[in-house]
Coordinates of C-alpha atoms in Angstrom, one line a residue:
M1371 CA 6.7 -41.0 -41.2
P1372 CA 9.8 -39.7 -43.2
L1373 CA 11.9 -36.9 -40.5
S1374 CA 10.5 -34.1 -42.3
R1375 CA 7.4 -34.4 -42.0
L1376 CA 8.0 -35.8 -38.4
L1377 CA 9.7 -32.8 -37.1
L1378 CA 7.3 -30.5 -38.9
L1379 CA 4.4 -32.3 -37.1
C1380 CA 6.4 -32.3 -33.5
A1381 CA 7.5 -28.2 -34.2
A1382 CA 4.0 -27.2 -35.3
V1383 CA 1.8 -29.2 -32.1
L1384 CA 4.4 -27.7 -30.0
A1385 CA 4.4 -24.3 -31.5
T1386 CA 0.3 -24.8 -31.4
G1387 CA 0.8 -25.5 -27.7
V1388 CA 2.5 -22.7 -27.1
F1389 CA 0.4 -20.1 -28.8
A1390 CA -3.0 -21.5 -28.0
T1391 CA -2.2 -21.7 -23.7
A1392 CA -0.4 -18.6 -24.0
I1393 CA 1.0 -15.6 -26.1
A1394 CA 4.4 -15.3 -25.7
S1395 CA 5.8 -12.1 -23.8
A1396 CA 8.7 -9.3 -23.7
L1397 CA 9.2 -9.0 -19.9
G1398 CA 9.9 -5.6 -18.7
G1399 CA 8.8 -2.6 -17.1
G1400 CA 5.1 -1.4 -16.7
A1401 CA 2.6 -1.6 -13.9
K1402 CA 2.3 -4.7 -12.1
P1403 CA -0.3 -6.3 -10.8
E1404 CA -1.2 -6.2 -6.5
P1405 CA 0.0 -9.7 -5.1
K1406 CA -2.8 -12.4 -4.9
P1407 CA -3.1 -16.1 -3.9
L1408 CA -2.8 -18.1 -7.0
A1409 CA -6.3 -19.4 -6.7
Q1410 CA -7.7 -16.1 -6.3
A1411 CA -5.5 -14.9 -9.4
V1412 CA -6.8 -18.1 -11.2
H1413 CA -10.7 -17.1 -10.6
D1414 CA -10.6 -13.9 -11.7
A1415 CA -8.9 -14.5 -14.5
L1416 CA -11.5 -17.2 -15.5
A1417 CA -14.2 -14.9 -14.4
A1418 CA -13.1 -11.7 -16.4
P1419 CA -15.4 -11.4 -19.6
P1420 CA -13.8 -12.6 -22.9
V1421 CA -12.3 -10.4 -25.3
E1422 CA -13.1 -10.2 -28.9
G1423 CA -9.0 -11.0 -30.1
L1424 CA -5.8 -10.5 -29.7
S1425 CA -2.8 -9.6 -31.8
A1426 CA 0.5 -9.4 -31.7
T1427 CA 4.0 -9.3 -33.7
V1428 CA 6.0 -11.6 -32.1
T1429 CA 9.4 -13.5 -32.1
L1430 CA 9.8 -17.3 -31.8
T1431 CA 13.2 -18.4 -30.2
N1432 CA 13.7 -22.4 -30.3
H1433 CA 16.9 -24.2 -29.2
L1434 CA 15.3 -27.6 -29.0
L1435 CA 17.1 -29.1 -32.0
E1436 CA 19.7 -26.9 -31.4
G1437 CA 23.6 -28.7 -32.1
A1438 CA 21.0 -31.8 -33.4
S1439 CA 22.7 -33.3 -36.4
L1440 CA 20.5 -33.7 -39.7
A1441 CA 21.7 -34.9 -42.8
G1442 CA 20.4 -36.5 -45.8
E1443 CA 18.0 -35.1 -48.4
H1444 CA 15.8 -33.2 -45.7
G1445 CA 18.0 -32.6 -43.1
S1446 CA 19.1 -29.3 -43.5
G1447 CA 16.4 -28.1 -45.1
I1448 CA 14.1 -29.1 -42.2
A1449 CA 16.7 -27.2 -39.8
S1450 CA 16.2 -24.2 -41.3
N1451 CA 12.4 -23.7 -41.2
P1452 CA 11.3 -20.8 -39.2
L1453 CA 9.1 -23.4 -36.9
I1454 CA 12.4 -25.3 -35.8
A1455 CA 15.1 -22.5 -36.3
G1456 CA 13.1 -19.5 -35.1
A1457 CA 12.0 -16.6 -36.2
S1458 CA 10.0 -12.9 -36.1
G1459 CA 6.5 -12.7 -37.5
R1460 CA 3.4 -11.8 -36.3
L1461 CA 0.2 -13.6 -34.4
W1462 CA -3.9 -13.5 -34.2
I1463 CA -5.7 -15.5 -32.0
A1464 CA -9.8 -14.7 -32.6
K1465 CA -12.6 -14.5 -29.6
D1466 CA -13.4 -18.6 -30.5
G1467 CA -10.2 -19.7 -30.5
R1468 CA -8.8 -20.0 -33.9
A1469 CA -5.4 -18.8 -34.0
R1470 CA -2.5 -17.9 -37.2
L1471 CA 1.3 -17.5 -36.4
E1472 CA 3.2 -16.2 -39.3
L1473 CA 7.0 -16.6 -39.3
K1474 CA 9.6 -14.6 -41.3
S1475 CA 12.2 -16.5 -43.3
E1476 CA 14.4 -15.4 -46.1
K1477 CA 13.7 -18.6 -47.8
G1478 CA 9.7 -18.1 -47.7
D1479 CA 7.2 -17.3 -44.5
T1480 CA 5.9 -20.4 -43.1
N1481 CA 2.1 -20.1 -41.8
L1482 CA 0.4 -22.1 -39.0
V1483 CA -3.5 -21.9 -38.6
W1484 CA -5.6 -23.4 -36.0
D1485 CA -9.3 -23.7 -37.1
G1486 CA -10.8 -25.6 -34.3
T1487 CA -10.4 -28.8 -35.8
T1488 CA -7.3 -28.9 -37.9
V1489 CA -3.7 -27.9 -37.8
T1490 CA -2.6 -26.4 -41.3
V1491 CA 1.1 -25.3 -41.7
Y1492 CA 2.3 -24.0 -45.1
D1493 CA 5.8 -24.1 -45.9
A1494 CA 6.6 -21.4 -48.7
A1495 CA 10.3 -22.5 -49.3
E1496 CA 8.7 -26.1 -50.0
N1497 CA 5.8 -24.6 -51.4
T1498 CA 4.1 -27.7 -49.0
V1499 CA 1.3 -27.7 -47.0
Y1500 CA 0.9 -30.2 -44.2
R1501 CA -2.4 -30.8 -42.8
Y1502 CA -3.0 -32.8 -39.6
T1503 CA -6.0 -32.9 -37.6
P1504 CA -5.8 -34.3 -34.0
E1505 CA -7.7 -37.2 -32.4
H1506 CA -10.5 -36.0 -29.9
Q1507 CA -10.6 -32.3 -30.5
G1508 CA -14.1 -30.7 -29.5
G1509 CA -14.1 -28.4 -32.4
Q1510 CA -15.5 -24.8 -32.2
E1511 CA -18.9 -25.2 -30.9
D1512 CA -17.0 -25.9 -27.5
A1513 CA -15.7 -22.3 -27.6
H1514 CA -18.9 -20.6 -27.6
K1515 CA -20.6 -22.8 -24.6
S1516 CA -20.9 -20.4 -21.5
R1517 CA -18.5 -21.0 -18.6
E1518 CA -18.9 -20.1 -14.6
A1519 CA -15.8 -19.3 -12.9
P1520 CA -15.2 -22.0 -10.3
S1521 CA -15.0 -20.4 -6.8
A1522 CA -11.0 -19.5 -5.5
A1523 CA -11.8 -22.6 -2.5
R1524 CA -12.2 -24.9 -5.6
I1525 CA -9.4 -23.9 -7.6
E1526 CA -7.3 -23.9 -4.4
E1527 CA -8.3 -27.5 -3.8
G1528 CA -7.3 -28.4 -7.5
V1529 CA -4.1 -27.1 -7.1
S1530 CA -3.4 -29.0 -3.8
K1531 CA -3.8 -32.0 -6.3
L1532 CA -1.6 -31.1 -8.5
R1533 CA 1.0 -30.2 -6.2
E1534 CA 1.2 -33.8 -5.3
H1535 CA 2.6 -34.6 -8.7
V1536 CA 4.4 -31.2 -9.9
G1537 CA 6.1 -28.3 -8.5
V1538 CA 3.4 -25.1 -8.6
S1539 CA 4.6 -21.8 -8.1
E1540 CA 2.4 -18.6 -6.4
A1541 CA 1.1 -16.1 -8.9
T1542 CA 4.3 -14.0 -9.1
P1543 CA 2.9 -10.2 -10.4
A1544 CA 4.9 -9.2 -13.8
N1545 CA 4.6 -7.4 -16.3
V1546 CA 4.1 -8.9 -19.8
G1547 CA 4.7 -7.3 -23.2
G1548 CA 3.3 -3.9 -21.5
Q1549 CA 0.2 -5.7 -19.7
P1550 CA 0.1 -6.3 -15.9
A1551 CA 0.4 -10.1 -15.2
Y1552 CA 0.9 -13.2 -13.2
T1553 CA 3.3 -15.6 -13.9
V1554 CA 3.2 -18.9 -12.5
R1555 CA 6.0 -21.8 -12.6
F1556 CA 5.8 -25.6 -13.0
S1557 CA 8.2 -28.1 -12.2
P1558 CA 9.2 -31.1 -11.9
L1559 CA 9.2 -32.8 -8.3
E1560 CA 11.5 -35.6 -9.3
G1561 CA 15.4 -35.0 -10.6
G1562 CA 17.4 -36.8 -13.2
S1563 CA 15.4 -35.5 -16.4
L1564 CA 16.0 -32.8 -19.5
I1565 CA 13.3 -31.2 -18.4
G1566 CA 13.5 -28.6 -15.9
G1567 CA 9.8 -26.6 -15.9
A1568 CA 7.5 -24.5 -17.6
E1569 CA 6.0 -20.8 -17.2
L1570 CA 2.8 -19.4 -18.3
S1571 CA 1.9 -15.8 -17.5
F1572 CA -1.6 -14.5 -18.0
D1573 CA -3.6 -11.0 -18.2
A1574 CA -4.2 -9.5 -14.6
N1575 CA -7.2 -7.9 -16.0
T1576 CA -8.5 -10.0 -19.2
G1577 CA -7.1 -13.5 -17.9
V1578 CA -5.8 -14.1 -21.3
P1579 CA -2.8 -16.2 -21.9
L1580 CA 0.2 -14.0 -22.5
R1581 CA 3.4 -16.0 -22.3
A1582 CA 4.9 -19.6 -21.8
A1583 CA 8.0 -20.8 -22.0
V1584 CA 9.8 -24.5 -21.8
Y1585 CA 13.0 -24.9 -19.8
S1586 CA 15.6 -27.7 -19.6
S1587 CA 17.0 -28.8 -16.2
K1588 CA 20.4 -27.4 -17.9
D1589 CA 20.1 -24.1 -19.3
P1590 CA 18.3 -20.9 -17.2
S1591 CA 17.0 -20.0 -20.5
P1592 CA 14.1 -21.2 -22.3
V1593 CA 14.3 -23.8 -24.6
V1594 CA 11.1 -22.8 -26.5
E1595 CA 9.7 -19.2 -26.0
L1596 CA 7.4 -17.3 -27.9
A1597 CA 8.0 -13.4 -27.0
A1598 CA 5.6 -10.5 -28.1
D1599 CA 6.9 -7.2 -29.5
A1600 CA 3.4 -5.5 -28.7
I1601 CA -0.1 -6.8 -28.2
S1602 CA -3.2 -5.5 -29.0
Y1603 CA -7.1 -6.5 -28.1
G1604 CA -9.9 -6.5 -30.4
A1605 CA -11.6 -8.3 -32.8
V1606 CA -9.9 -10.2 -35.6
P1607 CA -11.1 -10.4 -39.2
D1608 CA -11.8 -14.1 -40.7
S1609 CA -9.6 -13.4 -43.4
V1610 CA -7.1 -13.6 -41.4
F1611 CA -7.6 -17.5 -40.4
E1612 CA -8.0 -18.1 -44.5
L1613 CA -5.1 -19.8 -45.8
S1614 CA -4.6 -19.7 -49.1
P1615 CA -1.4 -21.2 -50.7
P1616 CA -0.4 -20.5 -54.7
P1617 CA -1.6 -22.8 -57.3
G1618 CA 0.6 -25.9 -57.8
A1619 CA 1.6 -26.3 -54.0
K1620 CA 1.4 -29.6 -52.4
V1621 CA -0.6 -31.0 -49.9
E1622 CA 0.3 -34.1 -47.4
T1623 CA -2.0 -35.3 -44.9
I1624 CA 0.0 -36.4 -41.6
E1625 CA -2.2 -39.2 -40.1
L1626 CA -0.6 -41.1 -37.0
E1627 CA -1.6 -44.8 -36.6
K1628 CA -4.4 -45.2 -34.7
P1629 CA -4.9 -47.7 -31.9
S1630 CA -6.9 -51.1 -32.4
T1631 CA -10.6 -51.4 -32.3
G1632 CA -11.2 -54.8 -32.7
K1633 CA -12.2 -54.7 -36.1
P1634 CA -10.4 -56.5 -38.8
S1635 CA -7.3 -54.1 -39.9
S1636 CA -4.0 -54.8 -42.6
K1637 CA -1.6 -53.0 -39.7
E1638 CA -0.8 -54.6 -36.6
A1639 CA -1.1 -52.3 -33.9
P1640 CA 2.4 -51.2 -32.4
D1641 CA 2.9 -52.3 -28.7
V1642 CA 4.1 -49.6 -26.4
T1643 CA 6.0 -50.7 -23.0
T1644 CA 7.4 -48.0 -20.3
H1645 CA 10.8 -48.5 -18.8
G1646 CA 11.0 -46.7 -15.4
Q1647 CA 9.0 -44.5 -13.6
G1648 CA 7.7 -41.1 -13.5
I1649 CA 9.4 -38.2 -15.6
T1650 CA 12.6 -40.4 -15.9
A1651 CA 10.6 -43.3 -17.5
V1652 CA 11.5 -44.5 -21.1
E1653 CA 8.6 -45.3 -23.6
V1654 CA 9.8 -48.2 -26.2
L1655 CA 7.3 -48.4 -29.4
R1656 CA 7.6 -51.7 -31.3
A1657 CA 5.8 -52.6 -34.7
K1658 CA 6.3 -54.7 -36.9
A1659 CA 8.5 -53.3 -40.3
G1660 CA 7.1 -53.3 -43.7
K1661 CA 8.9 -53.9 -46.5
G1662 CA 11.3 -51.4 -47.8
S1663 CA 11.3 -49.9 -44.5
G1664 CA 14.5 -48.4 -44.6
G1665 CA 13.2 -45.0 -44.9
S1666 CA 11.1 -45.0 -41.6
G1667 CA 12.5 -41.2 -40.6
S1668 CA 16.4 -42.7 -39.4
E1669 CA 17.8 -42.2 -42.7
D1670 CA 18.5 -38.1 -42.1
L1671 CA 19.5 -39.0 -38.4
P1672 CA 23.1 -39.7 -37.5
K1673 CA 23.9 -43.2 -36.4
V1674 CA 25.2 -44.6 -33.0
K1675 CA 26.3 -48.0 -32.2
L1676 CA 23.7 -49.4 -29.1
P1677 CA 25.2 -51.6 -25.9
N1678 CA 23.8 -54.6 -28.6
G1679 CA 25.7 -53.9 -31.3
V1680 CA 22.5 -52.7 -33.5
S1681 CA 22.8 -49.5 -35.5
A1682 CA 20.1 -46.8 -34.9
G1683 CA 19.1 -43.2 -35.7
E1684 CA 19.5 -40.8 -32.8
L1685 CA 17.9 -37.4 -32.5
R1686 CA 19.3 -35.4 -29.6
T1687 CA 17.0 -32.5 -28.5
A1688 CA 17.3 -30.3 -25.7
L1689 CA 14.4 -31.7 -23.8
G1690 CA 15.0 -35.5 -24.3
T1691 CA 16.4 -38.2 -26.7
V1692 CA 15.0 -40.3 -29.6
L1693 CA 16.3 -43.5 -31.0
T1694 CA 14.9 -45.6 -34.3
F1695 CA 16.2 -48.8 -35.6
E1696 CA 15.0 -52.0 -37.2
R1697 CA 16.0 -55.8 -35.6
A1698 CA 14.7 -59.0 -36.2
G1699 CA 11.5 -57.8 -38.5
S1700 CA 10.4 -54.9 -35.9
R1701 CA 11.0 -51.2 -35.9
Y1702 CA 11.5 -49.5 -32.9
V1703 CA 11.3 -46.2 -31.7
V1704 CA 12.9 -45.1 -27.9
A1705 CA 12.6 -41.9 -26.1
G1706 CA 12.5 -40.2 -23.3
A1707 CA 13.6 -37.2 -21.5
L1708 CA 16.8 -38.0 -20.7
D1709 CA 20.3 -37.5 -21.7
P1710 CA 21.3 -39.9 -24.9
S1711 CA 23.5 -42.4 -23.1
A1712 CA 20.6 -43.4 -20.8
V1713 CA 18.2 -43.9 -23.5
E1714 CA 20.9 -45.9 -25.4
A1715 CA 20.8 -48.1 -22.4
V1716 CA 17.8 -48.5 -22.8
A1717 CA 17.8 -49.6 -26.0
G1718 CA 20.4 -51.7 -26.0
S1719 CA 18.9 -54.5 -23.4
L1720 CA 15.9 -54.7 -26.0

């Protein structure tokens, strides 16, 4: 897909992951909860009665593409989108899991709405609606199913298994957005990548996630963070989640290539291979280049010369590198949570 839609989709998915699992934070003073073992803190959070909803004033900080060069017809415009550049705004989350993030911008607000099945992004600056429906999502009915909190012993068992693959801290008492909370840090066990870790904070009394941040291994400051100036609990009106773009807005549906199911298809399924292991692995996607595929999304990216002499479009981010190029009738996308030189070396060996 064109670079503008690809970056907006990535930003939407990343933002959805941040505010759907954690509302962000303003770390500061205030009461902190008593220390607890991680398993007990998680058990108590899961056992807490569900809140009716949440509203917050937020500031999204996003340094993922800071320093990246984006040119061409769409590059400068997409780089200034609030989802990618960061902005302040409002956040609402309903009891059933529906969510809305509204970010302010001089060129026009951006709204991102999750209704339980579909992510809808309205970019006012472009007067365009983007819709993306993830595969294998359970829908809103799952949010209403009754749940029983697992025992602390069972949670401890799960944490022990998780720690075989990733570093998990204990529950650190904190105060997030004026609420007593616990913060947990997740860190990779192996080095060598640009992934530094992630943090999640949740309300000690209600169990509501209150903060999420993603870190690079090269900077102690968060790459992406959603920070709340105010947090309040209470029912959120259904009208908040009704997104009504003005007449004449362009609507684009984003669809990702589905894996082959054995049924006849006019398109060949892309071939995906992994070079290396663990967090330092590089993923290579190879697909047949279509006619006139010069607009495959690399036209807005700065060009680099690979070791094999092929010219590639390169997107450098704080958490990894993505390369795209065409050779011998195939289109390649090469990505890894590594510095550009490491990803370029893999791409040049193909």
